[in-house]
Tab-separated table of C-alpha atoms in Angstrom:
chain	number	residue	atom	x	y	z
A	31	MET	CA	12.798	0.293	29.407
A	32	ALA	CA	11.237	3.683	28.649
A	33	ALA	CA	9.079	4.045	25.574
A	34	PRO	CA	10.709	5.977	22.736
A	35	ALA	CA	9.617	9.572	22.274
A	36	LEU	CA	6.859	9.896	19.702
A	37	GLU	CA	9.113	11.873	17.354
A	38	ASP	CA	11.462	8.864	17.315
A	39	LYS	CA	8.707	6.886	15.582
A	40	TYR	CA	9.043	9.027	12.455
A	41	GLN	CA	11.684	8.454	9.814
A	42	PHE	CA	14.137	11.252	9.171
A	43	ARG	CA	16.666	11.689	6.417
A	44	THR	CA	19.287	14.168	5.328
A	45	GLU	CA	20.131	15.039	1.754
A	46	TRP	CA	22.618	17.399	0.179
A	47	SER	CA	20.952	20.442	-1.414
A	48	GLU	CA	22.874	21.655	-4.451
A	49	GLU	CA	20.690	24.759	-4.538
A	50	ASP	CA	21.437	25.731	-0.934
A	51	GLN	CA	24.898	24.141	-0.725
A	52	GLU	CA	23.917	22.715	2.662
A	53	TRP	CA	22.475	19.552	4.157
A	54	VAL	CA	18.699	19.497	4.470
A	55	GLY	CA	16.938	17.479	7.166
A	56	LEU	CA	13.549	16.059	6.160
A	57	CYS	CA	10.694	14.032	7.640
A	58	ASP	CA	8.163	12.508	5.226
A	59	ALA	CA	5.359	12.671	7.796
A	60	PHE	CA	5.835	16.459	7.993
A	61	PRO	CA	6.513	17.344	4.329
A	62	LEU	CA	6.314	21.116	4.795
A	63	MET	CA	9.161	21.112	7.314
A	64	SER	CA	12.883	21.046	6.661
A	65	TRP	CA	16.096	22.193	8.320
A	66	LEU	CA	19.251	23.438	6.568
A	67	GLU	CA	22.737	23.205	8.074
A	68	PRO	CA	26.279	22.996	6.705
A	69	ASP	CA	26.781	19.890	8.887
A	70	ARG	CA	24.792	16.706	8.182
A	71	GLU	CA	24.323	15.767	11.852
A	72	ALA	CA	23.164	19.298	12.689
A	73	ALA	CA	20.566	19.095	9.902
A	74	GLU	CA	19.158	15.882	11.391
A	75	THR	CA	19.181	17.334	14.897
A	76	GLY	CA	17.401	20.436	13.611
A	77	ILE	CA	14.602	18.603	11.806
A	78	ARG	CA	14.076	16.316	14.804
A	79	SER	CA	13.711	19.370	17.036
A	80	VAL	CA	11.229	21.038	14.677
A	81	VAL	CA	9.136	17.864	14.431
A	82	ALA	CA	9.137	17.445	18.226
A	83	GLU	CA	7.900	21.025	18.576
A	84	ALA	CA	5.231	20.488	15.900
A	85	ILE	CA	4.010	17.370	17.716
A	86	GLU	CA	3.667	19.316	20.969
A	87	ILE	CA	1.723	22.095	19.218
A	88	LEU	CA	-0.608	19.650	17.463
A	89	LYS	CA	-1.230	17.768	20.716
A	90	ALA	CA	-1.895	21.010	22.628
A	91	GLU	CA	-4.396	22.083	19.969
A	92	GLY	CA	-6.082	18.668	19.982
A	93	LYS	CA	-5.237	18.103	16.325
A	94	PRO	CA	-4.387	14.684	14.891
A	95	LEU	CA	-0.781	13.687	14.389
A	96	PRO	CA	0.478	12.141	11.166
A	97	PRO	CA	0.759	8.374	11.548
A	98	PRO	CA	4.245	7.258	12.608
A	99	SER	CA	6.528	5.934	9.888
A	100	ARG	CA	7.530	2.997	12.066
A	101	PRO	CA	5.210	0.567	13.837
A	102	MET	CA	4.656	1.609	17.454
A	103	ASN	CA	6.040	-1.766	18.623
A	104	ASP	CA	9.329	-1.264	16.720
A	105	GLN	CA	12.076	-0.780	19.306
A	106	SER	CA	14.841	0.172	16.846
């Protein structure tokens, strides 16, 4: 069984934004990032993509990553 991608170790959520009248995708480990979409699933897909890109940039620059939200041995 392949190990989950690192971005899968972070917890994501979507919330309705009254101000924007769209769904906002969020990740607590990356609090300055969000993704707005009219569709809830698209908001989650968007924030996951942004976090994956941020992880690649941080790794390429040799910078530390935020600790994962889930234990690294959690397979869920």
